[in-house]
XYZ file of N, CA and C in Angstrom:
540
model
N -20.713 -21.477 2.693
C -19.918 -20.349 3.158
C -20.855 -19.302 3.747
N -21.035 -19.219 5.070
C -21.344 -17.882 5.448
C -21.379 -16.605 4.550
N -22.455 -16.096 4.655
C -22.588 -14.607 3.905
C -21.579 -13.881 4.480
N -21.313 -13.086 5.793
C -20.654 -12.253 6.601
C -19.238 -12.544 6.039
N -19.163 -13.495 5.395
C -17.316 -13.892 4.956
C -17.035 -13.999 3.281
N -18.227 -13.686 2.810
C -17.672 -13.677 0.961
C -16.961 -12.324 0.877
N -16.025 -12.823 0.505
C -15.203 -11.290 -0.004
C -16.440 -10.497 -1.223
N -15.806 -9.173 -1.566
C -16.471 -8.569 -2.062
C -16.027 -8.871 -3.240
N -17.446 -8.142 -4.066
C -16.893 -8.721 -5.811
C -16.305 -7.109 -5.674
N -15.345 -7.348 -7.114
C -14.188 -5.943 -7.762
C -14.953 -5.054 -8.164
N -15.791 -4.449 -7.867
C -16.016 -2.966 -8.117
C -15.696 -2.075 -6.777
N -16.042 -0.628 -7.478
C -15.147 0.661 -6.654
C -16.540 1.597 -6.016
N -17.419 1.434 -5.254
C -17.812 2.371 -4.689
C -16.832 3.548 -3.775
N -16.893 4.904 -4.012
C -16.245 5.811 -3.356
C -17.050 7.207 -2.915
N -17.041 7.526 -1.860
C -18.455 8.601 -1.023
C -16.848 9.567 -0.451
N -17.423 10.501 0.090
C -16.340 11.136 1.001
C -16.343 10.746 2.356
N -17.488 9.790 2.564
C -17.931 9.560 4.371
C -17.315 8.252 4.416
N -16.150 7.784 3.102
C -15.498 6.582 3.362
C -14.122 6.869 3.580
N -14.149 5.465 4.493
C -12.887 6.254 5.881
C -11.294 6.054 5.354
N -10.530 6.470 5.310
C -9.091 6.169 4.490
C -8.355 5.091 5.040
N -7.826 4.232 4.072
C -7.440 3.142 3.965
C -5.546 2.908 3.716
N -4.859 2.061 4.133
C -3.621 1.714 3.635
C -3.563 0.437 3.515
N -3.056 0.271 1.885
C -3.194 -1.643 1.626
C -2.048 -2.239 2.635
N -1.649 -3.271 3.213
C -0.914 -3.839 3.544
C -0.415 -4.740 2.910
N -1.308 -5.672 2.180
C -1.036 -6.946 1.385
C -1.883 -7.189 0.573
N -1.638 -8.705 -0.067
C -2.508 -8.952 -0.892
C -2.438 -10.575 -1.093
N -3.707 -11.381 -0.982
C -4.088 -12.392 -0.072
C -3.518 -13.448 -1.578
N -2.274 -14.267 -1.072
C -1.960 -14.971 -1.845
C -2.525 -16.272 -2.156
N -2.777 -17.234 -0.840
C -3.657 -18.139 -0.936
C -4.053 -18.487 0.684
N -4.809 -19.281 0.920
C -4.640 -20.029 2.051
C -3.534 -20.863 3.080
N -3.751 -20.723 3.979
C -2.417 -21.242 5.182
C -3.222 -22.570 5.635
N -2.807 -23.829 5.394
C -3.331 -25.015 6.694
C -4.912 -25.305 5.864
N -5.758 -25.764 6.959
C -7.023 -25.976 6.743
C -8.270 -25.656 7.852
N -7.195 -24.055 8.802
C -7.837 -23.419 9.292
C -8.699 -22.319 9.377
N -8.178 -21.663 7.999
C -8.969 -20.752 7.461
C -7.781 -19.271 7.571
N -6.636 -19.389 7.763
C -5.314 -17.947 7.627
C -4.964 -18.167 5.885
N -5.040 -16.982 6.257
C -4.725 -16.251 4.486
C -3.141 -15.756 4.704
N -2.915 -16.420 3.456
C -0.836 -16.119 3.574
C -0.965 -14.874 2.690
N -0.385 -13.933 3.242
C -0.262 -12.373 2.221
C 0.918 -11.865 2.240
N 1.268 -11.218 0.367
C 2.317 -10.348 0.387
C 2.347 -9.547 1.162
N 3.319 -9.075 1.824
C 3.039 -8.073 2.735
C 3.967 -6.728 1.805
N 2.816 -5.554 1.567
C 2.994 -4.560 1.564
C 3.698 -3.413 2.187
N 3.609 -3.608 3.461
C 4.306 -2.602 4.566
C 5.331 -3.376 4.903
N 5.951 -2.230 5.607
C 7.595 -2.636 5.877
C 7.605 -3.141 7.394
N 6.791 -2.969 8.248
C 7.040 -3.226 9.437
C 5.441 -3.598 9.832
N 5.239 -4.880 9.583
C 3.959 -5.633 9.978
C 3.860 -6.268 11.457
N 4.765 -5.885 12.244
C 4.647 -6.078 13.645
C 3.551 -5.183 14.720
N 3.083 -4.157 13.991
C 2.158 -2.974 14.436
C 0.800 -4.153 14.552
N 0.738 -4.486 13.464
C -0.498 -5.793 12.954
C -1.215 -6.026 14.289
N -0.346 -6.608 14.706
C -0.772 -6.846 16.130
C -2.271 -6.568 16.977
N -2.213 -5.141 16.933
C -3.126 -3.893 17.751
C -4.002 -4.064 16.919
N -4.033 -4.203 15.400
C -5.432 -4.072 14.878
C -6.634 -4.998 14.974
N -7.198 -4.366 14.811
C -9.312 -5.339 15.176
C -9.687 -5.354 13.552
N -9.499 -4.399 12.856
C -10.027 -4.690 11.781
C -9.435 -4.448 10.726
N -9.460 -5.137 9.782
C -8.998 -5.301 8.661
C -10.255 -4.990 7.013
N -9.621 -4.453 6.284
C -10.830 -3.964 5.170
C -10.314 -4.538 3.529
N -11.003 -5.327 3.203
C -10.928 -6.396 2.176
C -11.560 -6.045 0.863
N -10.643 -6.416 -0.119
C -10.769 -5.898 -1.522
C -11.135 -4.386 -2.154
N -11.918 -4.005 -2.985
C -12.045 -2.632 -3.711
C -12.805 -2.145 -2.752
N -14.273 -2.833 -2.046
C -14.755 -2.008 -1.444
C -14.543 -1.887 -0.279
N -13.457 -2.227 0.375
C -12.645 -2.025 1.264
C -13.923 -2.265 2.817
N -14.736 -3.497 2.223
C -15.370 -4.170 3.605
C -15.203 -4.693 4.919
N -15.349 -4.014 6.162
C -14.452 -4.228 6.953
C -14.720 -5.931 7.253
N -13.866 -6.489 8.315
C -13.486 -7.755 9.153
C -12.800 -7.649 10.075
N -13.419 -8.883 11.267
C -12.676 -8.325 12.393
C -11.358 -9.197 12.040
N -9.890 -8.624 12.415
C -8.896 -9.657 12.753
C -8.337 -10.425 13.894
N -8.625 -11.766 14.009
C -8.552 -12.922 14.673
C -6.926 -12.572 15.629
N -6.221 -12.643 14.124
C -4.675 -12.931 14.622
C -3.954 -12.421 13.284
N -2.609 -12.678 13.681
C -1.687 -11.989 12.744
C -0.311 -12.500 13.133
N 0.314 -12.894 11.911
C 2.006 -13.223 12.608
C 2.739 -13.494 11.162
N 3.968 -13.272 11.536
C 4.638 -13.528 10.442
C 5.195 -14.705 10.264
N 5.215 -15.523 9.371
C 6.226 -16.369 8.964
C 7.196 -16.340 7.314
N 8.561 -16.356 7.678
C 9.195 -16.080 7.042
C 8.826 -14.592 6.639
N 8.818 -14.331 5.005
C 8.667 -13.516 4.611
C 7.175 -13.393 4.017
N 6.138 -13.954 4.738
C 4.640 -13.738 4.787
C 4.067 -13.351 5.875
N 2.998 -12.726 5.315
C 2.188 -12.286 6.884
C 1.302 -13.519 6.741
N 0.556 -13.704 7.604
C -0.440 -14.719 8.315
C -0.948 -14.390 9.151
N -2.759 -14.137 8.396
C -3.903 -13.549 8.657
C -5.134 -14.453 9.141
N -5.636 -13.780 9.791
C -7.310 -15.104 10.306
C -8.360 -14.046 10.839
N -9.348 -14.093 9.654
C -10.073 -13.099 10.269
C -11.207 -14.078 10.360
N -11.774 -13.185 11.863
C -12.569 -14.472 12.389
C -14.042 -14.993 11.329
N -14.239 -15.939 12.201
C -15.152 -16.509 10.892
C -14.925 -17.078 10.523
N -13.813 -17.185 9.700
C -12.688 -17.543 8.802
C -12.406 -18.800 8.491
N -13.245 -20.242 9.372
C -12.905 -21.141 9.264
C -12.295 -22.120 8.846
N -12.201 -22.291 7.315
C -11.521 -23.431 6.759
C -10.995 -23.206 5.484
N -10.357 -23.726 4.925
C -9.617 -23.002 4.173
C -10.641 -22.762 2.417
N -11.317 -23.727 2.427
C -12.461 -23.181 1.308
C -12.917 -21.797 1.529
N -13.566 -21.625 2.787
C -13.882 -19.809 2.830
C -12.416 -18.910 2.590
N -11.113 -19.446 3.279
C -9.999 -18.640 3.223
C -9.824 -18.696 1.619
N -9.828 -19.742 1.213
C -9.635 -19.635 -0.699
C -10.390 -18.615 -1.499
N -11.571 -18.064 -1.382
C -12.275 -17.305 -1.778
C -11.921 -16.144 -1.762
N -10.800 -15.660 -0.678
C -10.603 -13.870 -0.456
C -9.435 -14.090 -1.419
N -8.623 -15.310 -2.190
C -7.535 -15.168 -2.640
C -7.593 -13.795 -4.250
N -5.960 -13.401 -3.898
C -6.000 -12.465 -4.455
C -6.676 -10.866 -4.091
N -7.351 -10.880 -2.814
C -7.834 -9.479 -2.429
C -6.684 -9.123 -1.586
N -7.024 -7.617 -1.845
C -6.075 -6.458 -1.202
C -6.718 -6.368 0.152
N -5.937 -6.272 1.254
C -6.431 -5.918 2.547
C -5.562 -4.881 3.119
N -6.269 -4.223 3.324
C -5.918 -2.551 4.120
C -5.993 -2.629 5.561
N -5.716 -1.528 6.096
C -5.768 -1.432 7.696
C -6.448 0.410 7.257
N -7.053 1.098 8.077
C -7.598 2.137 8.666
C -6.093 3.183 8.681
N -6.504 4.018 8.171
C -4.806 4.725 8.214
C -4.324 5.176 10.086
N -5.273 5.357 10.209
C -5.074 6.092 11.814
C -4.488 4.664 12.525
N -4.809 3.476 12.344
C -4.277 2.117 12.321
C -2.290 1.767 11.850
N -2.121 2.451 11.281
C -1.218 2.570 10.629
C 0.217 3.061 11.836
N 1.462 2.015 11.433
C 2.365 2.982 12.224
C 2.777 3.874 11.928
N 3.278 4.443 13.178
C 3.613 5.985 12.900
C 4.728 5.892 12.090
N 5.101 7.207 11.126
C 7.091 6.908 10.397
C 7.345 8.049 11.132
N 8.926 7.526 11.104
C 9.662 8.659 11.385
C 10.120 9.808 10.502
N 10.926 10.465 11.176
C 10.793 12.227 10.416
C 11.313 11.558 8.745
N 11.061 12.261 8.066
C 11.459 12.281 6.231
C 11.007 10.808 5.721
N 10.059 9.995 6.517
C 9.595 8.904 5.701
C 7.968 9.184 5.459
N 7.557 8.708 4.274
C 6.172 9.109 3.409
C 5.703 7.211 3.180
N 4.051 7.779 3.164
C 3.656 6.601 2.865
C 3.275 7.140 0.947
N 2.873 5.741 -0.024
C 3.395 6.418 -0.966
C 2.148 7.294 -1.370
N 0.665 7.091 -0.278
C -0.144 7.832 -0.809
C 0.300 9.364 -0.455
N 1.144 9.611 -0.011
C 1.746 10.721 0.257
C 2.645 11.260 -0.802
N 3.277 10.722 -1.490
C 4.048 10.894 -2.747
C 3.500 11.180 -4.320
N 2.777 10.332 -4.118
C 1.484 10.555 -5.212
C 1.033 11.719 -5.353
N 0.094 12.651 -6.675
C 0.331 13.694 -6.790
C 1.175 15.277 -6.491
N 2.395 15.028 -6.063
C 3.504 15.807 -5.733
C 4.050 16.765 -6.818
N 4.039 17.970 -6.532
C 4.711 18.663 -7.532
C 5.931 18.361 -7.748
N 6.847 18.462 -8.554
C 8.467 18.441 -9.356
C 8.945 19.077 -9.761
N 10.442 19.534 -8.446
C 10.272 21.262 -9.222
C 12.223 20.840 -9.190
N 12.872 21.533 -10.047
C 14.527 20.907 -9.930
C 14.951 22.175 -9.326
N 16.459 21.932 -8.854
C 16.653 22.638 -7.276
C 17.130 24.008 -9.058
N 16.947 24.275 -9.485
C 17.470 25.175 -10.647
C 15.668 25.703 -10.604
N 14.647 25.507 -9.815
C 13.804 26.249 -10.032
C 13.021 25.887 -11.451
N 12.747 24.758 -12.306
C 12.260 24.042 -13.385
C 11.249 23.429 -12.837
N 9.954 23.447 -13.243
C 8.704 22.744 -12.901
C 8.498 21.353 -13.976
N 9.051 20.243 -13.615
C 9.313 18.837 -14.068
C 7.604 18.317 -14.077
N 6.969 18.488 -13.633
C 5.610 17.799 -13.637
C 5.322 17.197 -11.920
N 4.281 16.183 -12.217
C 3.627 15.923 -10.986
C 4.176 13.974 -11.075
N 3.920 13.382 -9.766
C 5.010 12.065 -9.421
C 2.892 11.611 -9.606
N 2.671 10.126 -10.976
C 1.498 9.788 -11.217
C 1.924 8.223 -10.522
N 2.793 8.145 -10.208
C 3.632 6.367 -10.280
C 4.136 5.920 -9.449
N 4.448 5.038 -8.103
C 5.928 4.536 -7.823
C 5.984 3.142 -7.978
N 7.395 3.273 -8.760
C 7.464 1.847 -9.240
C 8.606 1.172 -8.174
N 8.298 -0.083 -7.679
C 9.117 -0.361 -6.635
C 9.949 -1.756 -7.147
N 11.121 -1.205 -7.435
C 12.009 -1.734 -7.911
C 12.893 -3.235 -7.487
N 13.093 -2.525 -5.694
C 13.773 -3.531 -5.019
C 14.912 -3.254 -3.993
N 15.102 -2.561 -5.198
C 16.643 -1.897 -4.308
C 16.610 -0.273 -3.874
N 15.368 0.275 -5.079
C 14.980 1.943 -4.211
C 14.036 2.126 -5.712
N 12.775 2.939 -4.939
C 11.880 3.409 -5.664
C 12.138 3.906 -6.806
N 11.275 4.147 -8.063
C 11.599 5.243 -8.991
C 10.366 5.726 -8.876
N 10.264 6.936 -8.627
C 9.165 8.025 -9.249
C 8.942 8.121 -10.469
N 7.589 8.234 -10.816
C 7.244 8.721 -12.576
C 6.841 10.083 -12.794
N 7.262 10.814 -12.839
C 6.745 12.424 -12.949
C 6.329 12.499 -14.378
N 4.976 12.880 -14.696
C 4.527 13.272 -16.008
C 4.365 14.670 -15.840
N 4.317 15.490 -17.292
C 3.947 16.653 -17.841
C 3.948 16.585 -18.922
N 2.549 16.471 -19.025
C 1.632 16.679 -20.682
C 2.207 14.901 -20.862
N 2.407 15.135 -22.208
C 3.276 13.790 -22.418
C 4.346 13.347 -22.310
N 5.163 14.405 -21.794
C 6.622 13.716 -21.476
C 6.677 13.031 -20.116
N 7.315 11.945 -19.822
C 7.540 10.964 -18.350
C 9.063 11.181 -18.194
N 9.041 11.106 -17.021
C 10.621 11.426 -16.224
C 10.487 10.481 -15.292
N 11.255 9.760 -15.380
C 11.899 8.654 -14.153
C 12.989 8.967 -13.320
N 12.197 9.078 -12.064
C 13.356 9.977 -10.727
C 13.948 8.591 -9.950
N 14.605 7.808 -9.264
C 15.455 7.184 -8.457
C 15.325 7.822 -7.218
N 14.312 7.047 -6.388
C 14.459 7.578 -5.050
C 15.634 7.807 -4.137
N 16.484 8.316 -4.596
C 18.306 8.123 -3.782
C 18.137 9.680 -3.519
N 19.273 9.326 -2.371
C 19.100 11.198 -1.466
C 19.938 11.801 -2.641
N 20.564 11.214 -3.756
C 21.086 12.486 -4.442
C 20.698 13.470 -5.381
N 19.135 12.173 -5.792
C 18.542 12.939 -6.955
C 17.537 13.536 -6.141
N 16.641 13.351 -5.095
C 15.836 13.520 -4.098
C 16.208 14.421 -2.867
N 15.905 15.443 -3.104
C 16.622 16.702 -2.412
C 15.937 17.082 -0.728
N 14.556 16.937 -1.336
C 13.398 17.885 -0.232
C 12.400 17.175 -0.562
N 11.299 16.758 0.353
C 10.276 16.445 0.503
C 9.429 17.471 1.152
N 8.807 18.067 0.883
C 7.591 19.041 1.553
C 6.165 19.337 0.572
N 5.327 18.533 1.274
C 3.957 18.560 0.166
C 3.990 19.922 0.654
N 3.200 20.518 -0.748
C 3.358 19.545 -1.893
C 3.959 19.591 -2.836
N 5.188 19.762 -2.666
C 6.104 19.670 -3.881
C 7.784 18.518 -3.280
N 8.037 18.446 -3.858
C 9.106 17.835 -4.283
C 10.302 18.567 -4.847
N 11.786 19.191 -3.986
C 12.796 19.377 -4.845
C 13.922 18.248 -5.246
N 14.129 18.453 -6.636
C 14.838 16.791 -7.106
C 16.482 17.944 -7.661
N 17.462 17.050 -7.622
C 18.402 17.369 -8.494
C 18.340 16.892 -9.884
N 18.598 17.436 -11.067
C 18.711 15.767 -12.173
C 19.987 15.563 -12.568
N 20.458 14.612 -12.320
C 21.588 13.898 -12.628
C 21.648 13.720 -13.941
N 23.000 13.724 -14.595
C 23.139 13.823 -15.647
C 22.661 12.535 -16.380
N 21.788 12.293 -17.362
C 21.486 11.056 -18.010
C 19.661 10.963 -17.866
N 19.646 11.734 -16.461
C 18.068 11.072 -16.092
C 16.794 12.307 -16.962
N 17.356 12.686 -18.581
C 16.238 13.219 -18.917
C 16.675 12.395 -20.144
């Protein structure tokens, strides 16, 4: 196996001169015996994929150039060059691969990526400071937020009824009766 293509081992180097990242997926196994990595796909709209050159692999988020990109079914299908055969593609299995945020598509008005949600104040439209959102747990059918303070946890339901206002950095929520 080529050096230039071992994924990185799991540790976390972090500097401020390192460039910001959004995971997309996470490399389930190998595709064929060409060397494409089949990945959960993380993002909602992996057709952007396209435009990108590079792709940044596991914790230390090492870049690679990307070959190609396409979807099948409900997988993405990745080939970053090099990439040859599926023994080297077996090796990245299980790494997280990011794209460059500036890489990233644009959302439209009132949509957040969730590193955007993350540390958010919680304040209820009654003016109550609920804590800060440490969590999103993605359910399926709609997010729940985890808002902690001190030790108490509050589980919010991303629905426009409990979810009032979005403006970092805070958050106005309604609480529905039941959700304390």
């Amino acid at each position: 196996m080529s050096k230039a293509l071992r994924p990185p081992r799991a540790r976390r180097r972090k500097s401020e001169s390192d460039p910001q990242f959004l995971a997309i997926g996470k490399v389930l196994r190998p595709q064929g015996v060409r060397g494409e990595l089949r990945l959960e796909i993380y993002t909602g709209s992996p057709a952007h994929l396209k435009d990108v050159e590079t792709v940044y692999v596991g914790d230390e988020q090492s870049p690679y150039p990307l070959e190609s990109s396409r979807l099948h079914q409900k997988i993405l299908l990745i080939k970053l060059k090099g990439c040859d055969d599926r023994e080297q593609a077996d090796s990245f299995r299980g790494q997280i691969i990011a794209i460059a945020r500036a890489d990233a598509a644009p959302l439209r008005a009132g949509q957040f990526y969730h590193h955007q949600i993350i540390g958010l104040a919680v304040i209820s439209d009654e003016g109550e400071q609920l804590g800060s959102i440490t969590e999103i747990i993605e359910t399926g059918a709609n997010d729940v937020y985890v808002v902690k303070n001190g030790d108490e946890e509050l589980l919010l339901p991303a629905i426009s009824s409990v979810i009032l206002k979005i403006e970092p950095p805070q958050m106005i929520v309604h609480l529905l009766d039941g959700l304390r």
